[in-house]
Amino acid sequence: MYRDPVYDGATDPTVVRDAVGDWWMFYTQRRATHPAPGDGVAWVHGSRIGVARSLDGLQWTYAGTLEPAASGLALRDGAPPLAVDETHWAPDVIHDGTRWRMFLTEIDGIPARWEGHERRIVEYASDDLRDWTRRGPIPLASDRVIDAAVARCPDGRWRLWYKDEAAGSTTAVAVSDDLESWSLDGVALDGRPHEGPCVFTLAGAWFLLTDEWRGMAVHRSADAVTWERQGDADAVILGEGGPPVDGVQVARHGAVIVTGDDEASLYYFTHPWWDGSELADVEDPSQRRSAVHVARLRVVDGILVAER
């Protein structure tokens, strides 16, 4: 559906529709095909947030990147990103009824290894999806947190789910009455390590998807607080893969936009031409490339099903 025209490394997409019905995609602009800014895993760091726009959610046009500005971040139309001295990952964008809010993972510098670097989730606010005011980091369970997902729950409270790498890469949660002050609310999902939580409501139920690096696990809830896994401990959706020539691989970190009473679209990223080797060690740009795909989600007899 969409490939980043600068680095061919679109990952971690989130999609929203503005007041006039236009579609906006915000994503991690990973440096897949460009010379890496350092050794090791530097190629997955040093990223800006890429932006694409669409009239129908299917045909997308690159719009630029969110670049540092006096108040926070601003959309720099079309042109390649500026020099990067920090890492931006995995935005989640919501509308609170008054304005837009973005919950963004920030990492200082461009690390060449996974471990040993603080990761924090920072809130930004905007009236137009183009100019973003930095509101500051959210105090969470550790300084190794990424991948925010925010939603207002049936009890009227807002919850922020996130990956806590300091707790075995499981999903922790914070809660707020007003999106201004947050308190820790424990662990939402433990067990098998995972990342990229995505929370939404469909057909009268709440669902939480997580990326297990082999497809997405599905959890269901009546209240968005207590979750039960769909199927057994190994069950996932969009876990199919094949030879690189086929361009079909497992779904990774994505986000859902509900399109009807009983139907939604899951925008996710994948490495279509990946051969299954450890991505952190891959030097071949063709293996590093990623693309945004979409799947239709429906609830059938209480079960969430995905169709590529």
Coordinates of C-alpha atoms in Angstrom, one line a residue, residues 46-302:
G46 CA 18.2 8.3 13.8
S47 CA 14.7 8.3 12.4
R48 CA 12.2 11.1 12.0
I49 CA 8.4 10.7 11.8
G50 CA 7.3 10.5 8.2
V51 CA 3.9 11.7 7.1
A52 CA 1.7 10.6 4.2
R53 CA -1.7 11.8 3.1
S54 CA -4.6 10.2 1.3
L55 CA -8.2 11.0 0.1
D56 CA -9.4 7.4 0.5
G57 CA -7.1 5.5 2.8
L58 CA -5.8 3.5 -0.1
Q59 CA -3.7 5.7 -2.4
W60 CA -1.1 7.6 -0.4
T61 CA 1.3 10.5 -1.2
Y62 CA 4.4 11.3 0.8
A63 CA 4.0 14.7 2.6
G64 CA 7.3 15.1 4.4
T65 CA 8.6 14.7 8.0
L66 CA 8.0 16.2 11.4
E67 CA 11.1 18.2 12.1
P68 CA 12.2 20.1 15.2
A69 CA 10.7 23.6 15.5
A70 CA 10.6 26.3 18.1
S71 CA 7.6 24.9 19.9
G72 CA 8.2 21.2 19.2
L73 CA 7.7 19.6 15.7
A74 CA 6.5 20.9 12.4
L75 CA 5.7 19.2 9.1
R76 CA 8.4 19.9 6.5
D77 CA 6.7 19.3 3.2
G78 CA 8.0 16.9 0.7
A79 CA 11.7 17.4 1.1
P80 CA 14.1 14.8 2.5
P81 CA 14.6 15.1 6.3
L82 CA 17.2 17.3 7.8
A83 CA 20.3 16.1 9.7
V84 CA 19.2 14.0 12.7
D85 CA 20.7 14.0 16.2
E86 CA 18.0 12.0 18.0
T87 CA 15.6 9.2 17.3
H88 CA 11.8 9.4 17.0
W89 CA 9.8 6.2 16.9
A90 CA 6.3 4.8 16.8
P91 CA 3.8 7.7 17.1
D92 CA 0.3 7.3 18.3
V93 CA -2.1 10.1 17.3
I94 CA -5.5 10.6 18.8
H95 CA -8.2 13.3 19.0
D96 CA -9.4 14.2 22.5
G97 CA -12.5 16.0 21.3
T98 CA -10.8 19.3 21.2
R99 CA -7.4 18.9 19.6
W100 CA -4.9 16.3 18.4
R101 CA -2.4 14.6 20.7
M102 CA 0.6 12.6 19.7
F103 CA 2.4 10.2 22.0
L104 CA 5.9 9.7 20.6
T105 CA 8.9 7.5 21.6
E106 CA 12.1 9.6 21.9
I107 CA 15.7 8.4 22.2
D108 CA 18.7 10.6 22.6
G109 CA 21.2 10.3 19.8
I110 CA 21.5 7.5 17.3
P111 CA 22.4 4.3 19.3
A112 CA 24.4 1.6 17.6
R113 CA 23.1 -1.1 20.0
W114 CA 19.7 -1.9 21.5
E115 CA 20.7 -1.9 25.2
G116 CA 21.8 0.8 27.5
H117 CA 19.8 3.8 26.2
E118 CA 16.9 5.6 27.8
R119 CA 13.6 5.5 25.9
R120 CA 10.7 7.8 26.9
I121 CA 7.2 8.5 25.7
V122 CA 6.6 12.3 25.1
E123 CA 3.3 14.0 24.4
Y124 CA 2.8 16.6 21.7
A125 CA -0.4 18.6 20.9
S126 CA -1.7 20.1 17.6
D127 CA -4.7 21.8 16.1
D128 CA -4.0 20.9 12.5
L129 CA -1.8 17.8 12.4
R130 CA 1.1 19.9 11.0
D131 CA 2.5 21.9 13.9
W132 CA 3.0 20.1 17.2
T133 CA 3.7 21.7 20.6
R134 CA 5.9 19.6 22.9
R135 CA 4.2 19.0 26.3
G136 CA 6.8 16.8 27.8
P137 CA 7.6 13.2 28.8
I138 CA 5.0 11.1 30.6
P139 CA 6.3 9.5 33.9
L140 CA 6.0 5.7 33.3
A141 CA 7.2 2.5 34.9
S142 CA 10.8 2.7 33.7
D143 CA 13.1 4.6 31.4
R144 CA 13.0 1.9 28.8
V145 CA 9.5 2.5 27.4
I146 CA 8.3 2.6 23.8
D147 CA 5.2 2.2 21.6
A148 CA 2.4 4.1 23.1
A149 CA -1.3 3.4 22.5
V150 CA -3.9 5.7 24.0
A151 CA -7.7 5.4 24.2
R152 CA -10.6 6.5 26.3
C153 CA -12.2 3.5 28.1
P154 CA -15.7 2.6 29.1
D155 CA -15.2 3.9 32.7
G156 CA -14.5 7.4 31.2
R157 CA -10.8 7.3 32.0
W158 CA -7.9 7.5 29.5
R159 CA -5.4 4.7 29.4
L160 CA -1.9 4.6 27.9
W161 CA -0.6 1.1 27.0
Y162 CA 3.1 0.8 26.3
K163 CA 6.0 -1.7 25.9
D164 CA 8.1 -1.7 29.1
E165 CA 11.5 -3.2 28.0
A166 CA 12.6 -3.2 31.6
A167 CA 9.9 -5.6 32.5
G168 CA 10.6 -8.4 30.0
S169 CA 9.1 -6.5 27.0
T170 CA 5.5 -6.8 28.2
T171 CA 2.6 -4.3 28.1
A172 CA 2.2 -1.9 31.0
V173 CA -0.5 0.7 31.4
A174 CA -1.0 4.1 32.9
V175 CA -4.3 5.8 33.6
S176 CA -5.5 9.4 33.5
D177 CA -8.8 11.3 34.2
D178 CA -7.9 14.3 32.1
L179 CA -4.9 13.5 29.9
E180 CA -2.9 15.9 32.0
S181 CA -1.7 13.8 35.0
W182 CA -1.0 10.0 34.8
S183 CA -0.7 7.3 37.3
L184 CA 0.8 3.8 36.9
D185 CA -1.8 1.0 36.7
G186 CA 0.3 -2.1 36.6
V187 CA 0.7 -4.7 33.8
A188 CA -1.9 -5.2 31.2
L189 CA -0.3 -8.1 29.4
D190 CA 2.6 -10.3 30.5
G191 CA 3.9 -13.6 29.3
R192 CA 5.6 -13.9 25.9
P193 CA 7.6 -10.8 25.1
H194 CA 5.9 -8.5 22.6
E195 CA 5.6 -4.8 21.5
G196 CA 3.5 -2.4 19.6
P197 CA 0.2 -2.5 21.6
C198 CA -2.9 -1.3 19.6
V199 CA -6.3 -0.9 21.3
F200 CA -9.6 -0.3 19.7
T201 CA -13.3 -1.2 20.0
L202 CA -15.2 -3.1 17.3
A203 CA -18.6 -4.8 17.3
G204 CA -19.3 -4.0 20.9
A205 CA -16.0 -5.4 22.3
W206 CA -12.5 -4.1 23.0
F207 CA -9.5 -5.6 21.4
L208 CA -5.7 -5.2 22.1
L209 CA -3.3 -6.3 19.4
T210 CA 0.4 -6.9 20.1
D211 CA 3.3 -7.6 17.8
E212 CA 5.0 -10.9 18.7
W213 CA 7.4 -10.8 15.8
R214 CA 5.6 -13.8 14.3
G215 CA 2.2 -12.2 13.7
M216 CA -0.1 -10.4 16.1
A217 CA -1.7 -11.7 19.3
V218 CA -5.3 -10.7 19.9
H219 CA -6.7 -10.0 23.3
R220 CA -10.4 -9.2 24.1
S221 CA -12.0 -7.3 26.9
A222 CA -15.4 -5.9 28.0
D223 CA -13.9 -3.0 29.9
A224 CA -10.5 -2.3 28.3
V225 CA -9.0 -3.2 31.7
T226 CA -9.0 -7.0 32.0
W227 CA -7.9 -8.9 28.9
E228 CA -8.3 -12.5 27.7
R229 CA -6.2 -13.9 24.8
Q230 CA -8.0 -15.1 21.7
G231 CA -7.1 -18.7 21.2
D232 CA -4.2 -20.5 22.8
A233 CA -0.8 -19.1 23.7
D234 CA 0.5 -19.5 20.2
A235 CA -2.5 -18.1 18.3
V236 CA -1.8 -15.0 16.1
I237 CA -3.4 -13.3 13.2
L238 CA -1.5 -12.4 10.0
G239 CA 1.3 -14.8 10.9
E240 CA 1.7 -16.2 7.4
G241 CA 5.1 -15.9 5.6
G242 CA 6.7 -17.2 2.5
P243 CA 9.8 -16.9 0.3
P244 CA 11.0 -13.3 -0.3
V245 CA 9.9 -13.5 -4.0
D246 CA 6.3 -13.7 -2.9
G247 CA 6.4 -10.5 -0.8
V248 CA 4.2 -11.9 2.0
Q249 CA 5.6 -11.9 5.6
V250 CA 4.3 -11.6 9.1
A251 CA 2.5 -8.5 10.2
R252 CA 4.3 -6.1 12.6
H253 CA 3.4 -3.1 14.7
G254 CA 0.4 -1.3 13.3
A255 CA -2.8 0.6 14.2
V256 CA -6.5 0.3 13.6
I257 CA -9.0 2.7 12.2
V258 CA -12.7 1.7 12.5
T259 CA -14.5 2.1 9.2
G260 CA -18.0 0.7 10.1
D261 CA -20.1 -0.8 12.9
D262 CA -18.5 -4.2 12.4
E263 CA -15.5 -3.6 10.2
A264 CA -12.1 -1.9 10.6
S265 CA -8.8 -1.5 8.8
L266 CA -5.5 -2.6 10.3
Y267 CA -2.5 -0.7 8.9
Y268 CA 0.6 -2.6 9.7
F269 CA 4.2 -2.8 8.5
T270 CA 6.0 -5.8 7.3
H271 CA 9.3 -6.7 5.6
P272 CA 8.0 -8.2 2.4
W273 CA 11.4 -9.3 1.0
W274 CA 12.9 -10.6 4.3
D275 CA 14.5 -14.1 4.3
G276 CA 14.0 -14.7 8.0
S277 CA 17.5 -13.8 9.2
E278 CA 18.0 -11.5 12.3
L279 CA 17.1 -8.1 11.1
A280 CA 19.4 -6.3 13.4
D281 CA 22.4 -7.9 11.7
V282 CA 21.1 -7.6 8.1
E283 CA 23.3 -5.4 5.9
D284 CA 21.5 -6.0 2.6
P285 CA 19.2 -3.1 2.0
S286 CA 16.7 -5.4 0.2
Q287 CA 16.2 -7.3 3.5
R288 CA 15.8 -4.1 5.5
R289 CA 13.1 -2.6 3.3
S290 CA 9.6 -2.4 4.8
A291 CA 6.2 -1.5 3.6
V292 CA 2.8 -0.6 5.0
H293 CA 0.0 -3.1 4.2
V294 CA -3.6 -3.1 5.2
A295 CA -5.9 -5.9 6.4
R296 CA -9.7 -5.9 6.9
L297 CA -10.8 -6.8 10.4
R298 CA -14.2 -8.3 11.3
V299 CA -15.7 -10.0 14.3
V300 CA -17.2 -13.4 13.4
D301 CA -18.9 -15.3 16.2
G302 CA -17.0 -13.3 18.7

